[in-house]
mmCIF file with all atom_site columns, C-alpha atoms and ligand atoms in Angstrom:
data_model
loop_
_atom_site.group_PDB
_atom_site.id
_atom_site.type_symbol
_atom_site.label_atom_id
_atom_site.label_alt_id
_atom_site.label_comp_id
_atom_site.label_asym_id
_atom_site.label_entity_id
_atom_site.label_seq_id
_atom_site.pdbx_PDB_ins_code
_atom_site.Cartn_x
_atom_site.Cartn_y
_atom_site.Cartn_z
_atom_site.occupancy
_atom_site.B_iso_or_equiv
_atom_site.pdbx_formal_charge
_atom_site.auth_seq_id
_atom_site.auth_comp_id
_atom_site.auth_asym_id
_atom_site.auth_atom_id
_atom_site.pdbx_PDB_model_num
ATOM   1   C CA  . MET A 1 1   ? 12.440  -9.262  29.562  1.00 75.00 ? 27  MET A CA  1
ATOM   2   C CA  . ASN A 1 2   ? 11.178  -7.915  26.269  1.00 86.00 ? 28  ASN A CA  1
ATOM   3   C CA  . LYS A 1 3   ? 8.077   -6.556  26.210  1.00 96.00 ? 29  LYS A CA  1
ATOM   4   C CA  . ILE A 1 4   ? 6.163   -7.030  23.486  1.00 98.00 ? 30  ILE A CA  1
ATOM   5   C CA  . ALA A 1 5   ? 2.829   -6.249  22.786  1.00 98.00 ? 31  ALA A CA  1
ATOM   6   C CA  . VAL A 1 6   ? -0.099  -6.497  19.839  1.00 98.00 ? 32  VAL A CA  1
ATOM   7   C CA  . TYR A 1 7   ? -2.298  -4.050  18.041  1.00 98.00 ? 33  TYR A CA  1
ATOM   8   C CA  . SER A 1 8   ? -4.798  -6.052  16.028  1.00 98.00 ? 34  SER A CA  1
ATOM   9   C CA  . GLY A 1 9   ? -7.210  -4.820  13.740  1.00 98.00 ? 35  GLY A CA  1
ATOM   10  C CA  . SER A 1 10  ? -8.843  -4.528  10.419  1.00 97.00 ? 36  SER A CA  1
ATOM   11  C CA  . PHE A 1 11  ? -7.294  -1.630  9.259   1.00 98.00 ? 37  PHE A CA  1
ATOM   12  C CA  . ASP A 1 12  ? -9.073  -1.098  6.295   1.00 98.00 ? 38  ASP A CA  1
ATOM   13  C CA  . PRO A 1 13  ? -7.464  1.133   5.815   1.00 98.00 ? 39  PRO A CA  1
ATOM   14  C CA  . VAL A 1 14  ? -4.864  2.422   8.304   1.00 98.00 ? 40  VAL A CA  1
ATOM   15  C CA  . THR A 1 15  ? -6.531  5.921   9.498   1.00 98.00 ? 41  THR A CA  1
ATOM   16  C CA  . ASN A 1 16  ? -4.428  8.322   11.629  1.00 98.00 ? 42  ASN A CA  1
ATOM   17  C CA  . GLY A 1 17  ? -6.316  7.108   14.546  1.00 97.00 ? 43  GLY A CA  1
ATOM   18  C CA  . HIS A 1 18  ? -4.668  4.242   14.128  1.00 98.00 ? 44  HIS A CA  1
ATOM   19  C CA  . MET A 1 19  ? -1.179  5.558   13.781  1.00 98.00 ? 45  MET A CA  1
ATOM   20  C CA  . ASP A 1 20  ? -1.873  7.865   16.915  1.00 97.00 ? 46  ASP A CA  1
ATOM   21  C CA  . ILE A 1 21  ? -2.064  4.606   19.027  1.00 98.00 ? 47  ILE A CA  1
ATOM   22  C CA  . ILE A 1 22  ? 0.912   2.647   16.851  1.00 98.00 ? 48  ILE A CA  1
ATOM   23  C CA  . THR A 1 23  ? 3.309   5.658   17.871  1.00 98.00 ? 49  THR A CA  1
ATOM   24  C CA  . ARG A 1 24  ? 2.288   5.821   21.463  1.00 98.00 ? 50  ARG A CA  1
ATOM   25  C CA  . ALA A 1 25  ? 2.285   2.223   22.098  1.00 98.00 ? 51  ALA A CA  1
ATOM   26  C CA  . SER A 1 26  ? 5.458   1.610   20.388  1.00 98.00 ? 52  SER A CA  1
ATOM   27  C CA  . GLN A 1 27  ? 6.834   3.851   23.129  1.00 98.00 ? 53  GLN A CA  1
ATOM   28  C CA  . MET A 1 28  ? 5.413   1.654   25.403  1.00 98.00 ? 54  MET A CA  1
ATOM   29  C CA  . TYR A 1 29  ? 6.945   -1.392  24.343  1.00 98.00 ? 55  TYR A CA  1
ATOM   30  C CA  . ASP A 1 30  ? 10.443  -2.977  23.208  1.00 98.00 ? 56  ASP A CA  1
ATOM   31  C CA  . GLU A 1 31  ? 8.272   -4.359  19.860  1.00 98.00 ? 57  GLU A CA  1
ATOM   32  C CA  . LEU A 1 32  ? 4.695   -3.412  19.024  1.00 98.00 ? 58  LEU A CA  1
ATOM   33  C CA  . ILE A 1 33  ? 3.136   -6.183  16.301  1.00 98.00 ? 59  ILE A CA  1
ATOM   34  C CA  . VAL A 1 34  ? 0.255   -4.754  14.324  1.00 98.00 ? 60  VAL A CA  1
ATOM   35  C CA  . ALA A 1 35  ? -1.263  -7.636  13.228  1.00 98.00 ? 61  ALA A CA  1
ATOM   36  C CA  . ILE A 1 36  ? -4.568  -7.573  10.546  1.00 98.00 ? 62  ILE A CA  1
ATOM   37  C CA  . LEU A 1 37  ? -7.336  -10.102 11.061  1.00 98.00 ? 63  LEU A CA  1
ATOM   38  C CA  . ILE A 1 38  ? -7.656  -11.966 7.756   1.00 97.00 ? 64  ILE A CA  1
ATOM   39  C CA  . ASN A 1 39  ? -11.232 -12.181 7.913   1.00 93.00 ? 65  ASN A CA  1
ATOM   40  C CA  . LYS A 1 40  ? -13.033 -13.896 4.767   1.00 89.00 ? 66  LYS A CA  1
ATOM   41  C CA  . SER A 1 41  ? -16.354 -13.113 5.796   1.00 90.00 ? 67  SER A CA  1
ATOM   42  C CA  . LYS A 1 42  ? -15.996 -9.623  6.137   1.00 90.00 ? 68  LYS A CA  1
ATOM   43  C CA  . LYS A 1 43  ? -15.775 -7.373  2.897   1.00 93.00 ? 69  LYS A CA  1
ATOM   44  C CA  . SER A 1 44  ? -13.068 -5.450  2.559   1.00 95.00 ? 70  SER A CA  1
ATOM   45  C CA  . LEU A 1 45  ? -11.790 -2.752  0.317   1.00 95.00 ? 71  LEU A CA  1
ATOM   46  C CA  . PHE A 1 46  ? -8.250  -3.465  0.460   1.00 96.00 ? 72  PHE A CA  1
ATOM   47  C CA  . THR A 1 47  ? -6.603  -7.031  0.136   1.00 96.00 ? 73  THR A CA  1
ATOM   48  C CA  . ILE A 1 48  ? -4.769  -8.362  3.113   1.00 97.00 ? 74  ILE A CA  1
ATOM   49  C CA  . GLU A 1 49  ? -1.293  -7.733  0.943   1.00 97.00 ? 75  GLU A CA  1
ATOM   50  C CA  . ASP A 1 50  ? -2.599  -3.727  -0.021  1.00 97.00 ? 76  ASP A CA  1
ATOM   51  C CA  . ARG A 1 51  ? -3.298  -3.507  4.181   1.00 98.00 ? 77  ARG A CA  1
ATOM   52  C CA  . VAL A 1 52  ? 0.132   -5.022  5.094   1.00 98.00 ? 78  VAL A CA  1
ATOM   53  C CA  . GLU A 1 53  ? 1.865   -2.932  2.917   1.00 98.00 ? 79  GLU A CA  1
ATOM   54  C CA  . LEU A 1 54  ? 0.031   0.642   3.878   1.00 98.00 ? 80  LEU A CA  1
ATOM   55  C CA  . LEU A 1 55  ? 1.146   -0.132  7.266   1.00 98.00 ? 81  LEU A CA  1
ATOM   56  C CA  . LYS A 1 56  ? 4.533   -1.394  6.587   1.00 98.00 ? 82  LYS A CA  1
ATOM   57  C CA  . LYS A 1 57  ? 4.518   2.542   4.680   1.00 98.00 ? 83  LYS A CA  1
ATOM   58  C CA  . SER A 1 58  ? 3.015   4.327   7.405   1.00 98.00 ? 84  SER A CA  1
ATOM   59  C CA  . THR A 1 59  ? 4.876   2.505   10.205  1.00 98.00 ? 85  THR A CA  1
ATOM   60  C CA  . LYS A 1 60  ? 8.585   2.705   8.403   1.00 98.00 ? 86  LYS A CA  1
ATOM   61  C CA  . HIS A 1 61  ? 9.621   5.687   10.749  1.00 98.00 ? 87  HIS A CA  1
ATOM   62  C CA  . LEU A 1 62  ? 9.455   3.776   13.328  1.00 98.00 ? 88  LEU A CA  1
ATOM   63  C CA  . PRO A 1 63  ? 11.787  0.756   14.138  1.00 98.00 ? 89  PRO A CA  1
ATOM   64  C CA  . ASN A 1 64  ? 10.088  -1.220  16.427  1.00 98.00 ? 90  ASN A CA  1
ATOM   65  C CA  . VAL A 1 65  ? 6.745   -1.734  14.915  1.00 98.00 ? 91  VAL A CA  1
ATOM   66  C CA  . LYS A 1 66  ? 6.202   -5.261  12.805  1.00 98.00 ? 92  LYS A CA  1
ATOM   67  C CA  . VAL A 1 67  ? 3.440   -5.876  10.716  1.00 98.00 ? 93  VAL A CA  1
ATOM   68  C CA  . ASP A 1 68  ? 1.757   -9.337  10.480  1.00 98.00 ? 94  ASP A CA  1
ATOM   69  C CA  . ASN A 1 69  ? -1.329  -10.878 9.687   1.00 98.00 ? 95  ASN A CA  1
ATOM   70  C CA  . PHE A 1 70  ? -3.373  -13.773 10.914  1.00 98.00 ? 96  PHE A CA  1
ATOM   71  C CA  . SER A 1 71  ? -6.408  -15.462 10.694  1.00 97.00 ? 97  SER A CA  1
ATOM   72  C CA  . GLY A 1 72  ? -8.241  -17.109 13.288  1.00 97.00 ? 98  GLY A CA  1
ATOM   73  C CA  . LEU A 1 73  ? -8.527  -16.076 16.865  1.00 98.00 ? 99  LEU A CA  1
ATOM   74  C CA  . LEU A 1 74  ? -6.073  -13.829 18.596  1.00 98.00 ? 100 LEU A CA  1
ATOM   75  C CA  . VAL A 1 75  ? -5.333  -15.703 21.278  1.00 98.00 ? 101 VAL A CA  1
ATOM   76  C CA  . ASP A 1 76  ? -4.039  -18.222 19.007  1.00 98.00 ? 102 ASP A CA  1
ATOM   77  C CA  . TYR A 1 77  ? -1.765  -15.669 17.701  1.00 98.00 ? 103 TYR A CA  1
ATOM   78  C CA  . CYS A 1 78  ? -0.806  -14.599 20.744  1.00 98.00 ? 104 CYS A CA  1
ATOM   79  C CA  . LYS A 1 79  ? 0.181   -17.785 21.931  1.00 98.00 ? 105 LYS A CA  1
ATOM   80  C CA  . ALA A 1 80  ? 2.051   -19.028 19.088  1.00 98.00 ? 106 ALA A CA  1
ATOM   81  C CA  . ASN A 1 81  ? 4.066   -15.815 19.285  1.00 98.00 ? 107 ASN A CA  1
ATOM   82  C CA  . LYS A 1 82  ? 4.265   -15.667 23.294  1.00 97.00 ? 108 LYS A CA  1
ATOM   83  C CA  . ILE A 1 83  ? 2.671   -12.563 23.378  1.00 98.00 ? 109 ILE A CA  1
ATOM   84  C CA  . TYR A 1 84  ? 0.521   -11.898 26.392  1.00 98.00 ? 110 TYR A CA  1
ATOM   85  C CA  . THR A 1 85  ? -1.099  -7.888  25.826  1.00 98.00 ? 111 THR A CA  1
ATOM   86  C CA  . VAL A 1 86  ? -3.329  -6.816  23.519  1.00 98.00 ? 112 VAL A CA  1
ATOM   87  C CA  . VAL A 1 87  ? -3.260  -3.123  22.510  1.00 98.00 ? 113 VAL A CA  1
ATOM   88  C CA  . ARG A 1 88  ? -6.516  -1.273  21.816  1.00 98.00 ? 114 ARG A CA  1
ATOM   89  C CA  . GLY A 1 89  ? -7.714  2.383   21.811  1.00 97.00 ? 115 GLY A CA  1
ATOM   90  C CA  . LEU A 1 90  ? -10.784 3.651   22.930  1.00 97.00 ? 116 LEU A CA  1
ATOM   91  C CA  . ARG A 1 91  ? -12.301 6.443   21.212  1.00 95.00 ? 117 ARG A CA  1
ATOM   92  C CA  . MET A 1 92  ? -15.723 7.027   22.693  1.00 91.00 ? 118 MET A CA  1
ATOM   93  C CA  . LEU A 1 93  ? -18.192 5.356   24.878  1.00 90.00 ? 119 LEU A CA  1
ATOM   94  C CA  . SER A 1 94  ? -19.991 3.258   22.055  1.00 89.00 ? 120 SER A CA  1
ATOM   95  C CA  . ASP A 1 95  ? -16.493 1.668   21.819  1.00 93.00 ? 121 ASP A CA  1
ATOM   96  C CA  . PHE A 1 96  ? -16.296 0.649   25.452  1.00 94.00 ? 122 PHE A CA  1
ATOM   97  C CA  . GLU A 1 97  ? -18.939 -2.133  25.231  1.00 95.00 ? 123 GLU A CA  1
ATOM   98  C CA  . THR A 1 98  ? -17.672 -4.273  22.508  1.00 96.00 ? 124 THR A CA  1
ATOM   99  C CA  . GLU A 1 99  ? -14.306 -3.644  23.171  1.00 98.00 ? 125 GLU A CA  1
ATOM   100 C CA  . LEU A 1 100 ? -14.421 -4.532  27.172  1.00 97.00 ? 126 LEU A CA  1
ATOM   101 C CA  . GLN A 1 101 ? -16.455 -7.931  25.833  1.00 98.00 ? 127 GLN A CA  1
ATOM   102 C CA  . MET A 1 102 ? -13.682 -8.665  23.709  1.00 98.00 ? 128 MET A CA  1
ATOM   103 C CA  . ALA A 1 103 ? -11.086 -8.291  26.061  1.00 98.00 ? 129 ALA A CA  1
ATOM   104 C CA  . ASN A 1 104 ? -12.783 -10.070 28.914  1.00 98.00 ? 130 ASN A CA  1
ATOM   105 C CA  . MET A 1 105 ? -13.367 -13.094 25.944  1.00 98.00 ? 131 MET A CA  1
ATOM   106 C CA  . ASN A 1 106 ? -9.654  -13.068 25.415  1.00 98.00 ? 132 ASN A CA  1
ATOM   107 C CA  . TYR A 1 107 ? -8.389  -13.173 28.725  1.00 98.00 ? 133 TYR A CA  1
ATOM   108 C CA  . PHE A 1 108 ? -10.890 -15.963 29.457  1.00 98.00 ? 134 PHE A CA  1
ATOM   109 C CA  . LEU A 1 109 ? -9.863  -17.962 26.279  1.00 98.00 ? 135 LEU A CA  1
ATOM   110 C CA  . SER A 1 110 ? -5.981  -17.305 26.805  1.00 98.00 ? 136 SER A CA  1
ATOM   111 C CA  . GLN A 1 111 ? -6.541  -18.638 30.170  1.00 98.00 ? 137 GLN A CA  1
ATOM   112 C CA  . ASP A 1 112 ? -6.072  -15.882 32.132  1.00 98.00 ? 138 ASP A CA  1
ATOM   113 C CA  . LYS A 1 113 ? -3.047  -14.968 30.272  1.00 98.00 ? 139 LYS A CA  1
ATOM   114 C CA  . VAL A 1 114 ? -3.677  -12.408 27.659  1.00 98.00 ? 140 VAL A CA  1
ATOM   115 C CA  . ASP A 1 115 ? -4.499  -9.062  29.296  1.00 98.00 ? 141 ASP A CA  1
ATOM   116 C CA  . THR A 1 116 ? -5.604  -6.014  27.172  1.00 98.00 ? 142 THR A CA  1
ATOM   117 C CA  . VAL A 1 117 ? -4.097  -2.483  27.628  1.00 98.00 ? 143 VAL A CA  1
ATOM   118 C CA  . PHE A 1 118 ? -6.353  0.630   26.361  1.00 98.00 ? 144 PHE A CA  1
ATOM   119 C CA  . LEU A 1 119 ? -5.135  3.821   24.949  1.00 98.00 ? 145 LEU A CA  1
ATOM   120 C CA  . ALA A 1 120 ? -7.644  6.391   25.129  1.00 97.00 ? 146 ALA A CA  1
ATOM   121 C CA  . THR A 1 121 ? -7.534  7.745   21.469  1.00 95.00 ? 147 THR A CA  1
ATOM   122 C CA  . LEU A 1 122 ? -6.867  11.558  21.324  1.00 95.00 ? 148 LEU A CA  1
ATOM   123 C CA  . PRO A 1 123 ? -10.099 13.552  21.265  1.00 95.00 ? 149 PRO A CA  1
ATOM   124 C CA  . LYS A 1 124 ? -8.935  14.861  17.531  1.00 96.00 ? 150 LYS A CA  1
ATOM   125 C CA  . TYR A 1 125 ? -8.934  11.335  16.158  1.00 96.00 ? 151 TYR A CA  1
ATOM   126 C CA  . SER A 1 126 ? -12.201 10.387  18.419  1.00 95.00 ? 152 SER A CA  1
ATOM   127 C CA  . TYR A 1 127 ? -14.247 10.795  15.075  1.00 96.00 ? 153 TYR A CA  1
ATOM   128 C CA  . ILE A 1 128 ? -12.144 8.826   13.068  1.00 97.00 ? 154 ILE A CA  1
ATOM   129 C CA  . SER A 1 129 ? -12.418 5.373   11.603  1.00 97.00 ? 155 SER A CA  1
ATOM   130 C CA  . SER A 1 130 ? -12.060 3.508   8.431   1.00 97.00 ? 156 SER A CA  1
ATOM   131 C CA  . SER A 1 131 ? -15.819 3.371   7.266   1.00 97.00 ? 157 SER A CA  1
ATOM   132 C CA  . THR A 1 132 ? -15.969 6.747   7.513   1.00 97.00 ? 158 THR A CA  1
ATOM   133 C CA  . VAL A 1 133 ? -13.059 7.343   5.785   1.00 98.00 ? 159 VAL A CA  1
ATOM   134 C CA  . LYS A 1 134 ? -13.967 5.223   3.261   1.00 96.00 ? 160 LYS A CA  1
ATOM   135 C CA  . GLU A 1 135 ? -17.458 6.668   2.847   1.00 96.00 ? 161 GLU A CA  1
ATOM   136 C CA  . ILE A 1 136 ? -16.058 10.289  2.507   1.00 96.00 ? 162 ILE A CA  1
ATOM   137 C CA  . ALA A 1 137 ? -13.311 8.627   -0.253  1.00 95.00 ? 163 ALA A CA  1
ATOM   138 C CA  . THR A 1 138 ? -16.557 6.982   -2.410  1.00 93.00 ? 164 THR A CA  1
ATOM   139 C CA  . PHE A 1 139 ? -19.004 10.259  -2.245  1.00 94.00 ? 165 PHE A CA  1
ATOM   140 C CA  . GLY A 1 140 ? -15.658 12.106  -3.536  1.00 92.00 ? 166 GLY A CA  1
ATOM   141 C CA  . GLY A 1 141 ? -14.678 14.368  -0.130  1.00 95.00 ? 167 GLY A CA  1
ATOM   142 C CA  . SER A 1 142 ? -11.283 14.832  0.908   1.00 97.00 ? 168 SER A CA  1
ATOM   143 C CA  . VAL A 1 143 ? -10.003 12.393  3.519   1.00 97.00 ? 169 VAL A CA  1
ATOM   144 C CA  . LYS A 1 144 ? -6.370  13.921  3.877   1.00 97.00 ? 170 LYS A CA  1
ATOM   145 C CA  . ASP A 1 145 ? -6.734  15.101  7.314   1.00 97.00 ? 171 ASP A CA  1
ATOM   146 C CA  . PHE A 1 146 ? -7.528  11.424  8.067   1.00 98.00 ? 172 PHE A CA  1
ATOM   147 C CA  . VAL A 1 147 ? -5.215  8.770   6.977   1.00 98.00 ? 173 VAL A CA  1
ATOM   148 C CA  . PRO A 1 148 ? -1.349  8.768   6.238   1.00 98.00 ? 174 PRO A CA  1
ATOM   149 C CA  . LYS A 1 149 ? -0.812  10.529  2.157   1.00 98.00 ? 175 LYS A CA  1
ATOM   150 C CA  . VAL A 1 150 ? 0.190   6.801   1.530   1.00 98.00 ? 176 VAL A CA  1
ATOM   151 C CA  . VAL A 1 151 ? -3.373  5.540   2.092   1.00 98.00 ? 177 VAL A CA  1
ATOM   152 C CA  . GLU A 1 152 ? -5.188  9.033   0.726   1.00 98.00 ? 178 GLU A CA  1
ATOM   153 C CA  . ASP A 1 153 ? -3.114  8.197   -2.575  1.00 97.00 ? 179 ASP A CA  1
ATOM   154 C CA  . ALA A 1 154 ? -4.527  4.045   -2.298  1.00 97.00 ? 180 ALA A CA  1
ATOM   155 C CA  . LEU A 1 155 ? -7.534  4.989   -1.483  1.00 96.00 ? 181 LEU A CA  1
ATOM   156 C CA  . TYR A 1 156 ? -8.203  7.124   -4.600  1.00 93.00 ? 182 TYR A CA  1
ATOM   157 C CA  . ASP A 1 157 ? -6.241  5.029   -7.257  1.00 93.00 ? 183 ASP A CA  1
ATOM   158 C CA  . LYS A 1 158 ? -8.737  1.862   -5.747  1.00 90.00 ? 184 LYS A CA  1
ATOM   159 C CA  . LEU A 1 159 ? -11.917 3.931   -5.791  1.00 87.00 ? 185 LEU A CA  1
ATOM   160 C CA  . ARG A 1 160 ? -10.955 5.180   -9.325  1.00 85.00 ? 186 ARG A CA  1
ATOM   161 C CA  . ASN A 1 161 ? -9.996  1.528   -10.459 1.00 83.00 ? 187 ASN A CA  1
ATOM   162 C CA  . ASN A 1 162 ? -13.256 -0.179  -8.937  1.00 77.00 ? 188 ASN A CA  1
ATOM   163 C CA  . ASN A 1 163 ? -15.549 2.595   -10.567 1.00 61.00 ? 189 ASN A CA  1
ATOM   164 C CA  . LEU A 1 164 ? -17.037 3.815   -7.551  1.00 53.00 ? 190 LEU A CA  1
HETATM 165 O O1  . PNS B 2 .   ? -10.513 -3.476  13.422  1.00 86.71 ? 230 PNS B O1  1
HETATM 166 P P1  . PNS B 2 .   ? -11.323 -4.078  14.115  1.00 86.71 ? 230 PNS B P1  1
HETATM 167 O O2  . PNS B 2 .   ? -12.336 -4.678  13.073  1.00 86.71 ? 230 PNS B O2  1
HETATM 168 O O3  . PNS B 2 .   ? -12.267 -3.138  15.080  1.00 86.71 ? 230 PNS B O3  1
HETATM 169 O O4  . PNS B 2 .   ? -10.519 -5.227  14.576  1.00 86.71 ? 230 PNS B O4  1
HETATM 170 C C1  . PNS B 2 .   ? -11.132 -6.096  15.694  1.00 86.71 ? 230 PNS B C1  1
HETATM 171 C C2  . PNS B 2 .   ? -10.712 -7.746  15.702  1.00 86.71 ? 230 PNS B C2  1
HETATM 172 C C3  . PNS B 2 .   ? -9.671  -7.754  14.725  1.00 86.71 ? 230 PNS B C3  1
HETATM 173 C C4  . PNS B 2 .   ? -9.240  -6.932  16.853  1.00 86.71 ? 230 PNS B C4  1
HETATM 174 C C5  . PNS B 2 .   ? -11.291 -8.511  16.141  1.00 86.71 ? 230 PNS B C5  1
HETATM 175 O O5  . PNS B 2 .   ? -12.064 -8.865  15.389  1.00 86.71 ? 230 PNS B O5  1
HETATM 176 C C6  . PNS B 2 .   ? -10.469 -9.729  17.073  1.00 86.71 ? 230 PNS B C6  1
HETATM 177 O O6  . PNS B 2 .   ? -9.298  -10.094 17.421  1.00 86.71 ? 230 PNS B O6  1
HETATM 178 N N1  . PNS B 2 .   ? -10.821 -10.693 15.609  1.00 86.71 ? 230 PNS B N1  1
HETATM 179 C C7  . PNS B 2 .   ? -10.280 -12.449 15.744  1.00 86.71 ? 230 PNS B C7  1
HETATM 180 C C8  . PNS B 2 .   ? -10.646 -13.259 16.307  1.00 86.71 ? 230 PNS B C8  1
HETATM 181 C C9  . PNS B 2 .   ? -11.479 -13.606 17.669  1.00 86.71 ? 230 PNS B C9  1
HETATM 182 O O7  . PNS B 2 .   ? -10.074 -13.387 18.323  1.00 86.71 ? 230 PNS B O7  1
HETATM 183 N N2  . PNS B 2 .   ? -12.313 -13.638 18.189  1.00 86.71 ? 230 PNS B N2  1
HETATM 184 C C10 . PNS B 2 .   ? -12.674 -13.246 19.733  1.00 86.71 ? 230 PNS B C10 1
HETATM 185 C C11 . PNS B 2 .   ? -12.521 -11.848 20.157  1.00 86.71 ? 230 PNS B C11 1
HETATM 186 S S1  . PNS B 2 .   ? -13.612 -11.908 21.441  1.00 86.71 ? 230 PNS B S1  1
#
């Protein structure tokens, strides 16, 4: 049986922490779909098209990783694509509460079909988040240690064009 999992998130933008989870999860499943949520109510720096492109470029060396986007409930995306495993990374204790709530809610909403598998984020990535990366870049700091090179370039382009 083909083992398939989805790694869902906002990825605004993808960080080295996300890349660590994607790389490790891609070794555990035959196919890993990185699914980006289209969330019109949340202000994002990168458009959905930008985020798809940045993820595709960052994962092009991983042949079993596909990039997709979705709107609505994650369990509906899972149902439509016959996926029963969601992968999420846990950075620190503060992630645990929301992640546990989301995992249990998704399990319930999917009538006990969609389970969540947590990977422990490596300590060297545990303090990286898309929001801190955006803040550092906005105030002129270097983000080269935190994101793939294509993302670093895209961030500075975006911030220059937005006059931030
Ligand atoms: O990268 P993020 O912002 O932590 O990812 C959160 C995400 C996209 C995984 C989560 O918000 C989600 O799955 N949203 C889709 C809507 C949904 O299914 N909500 C119910 C979850 S309890």
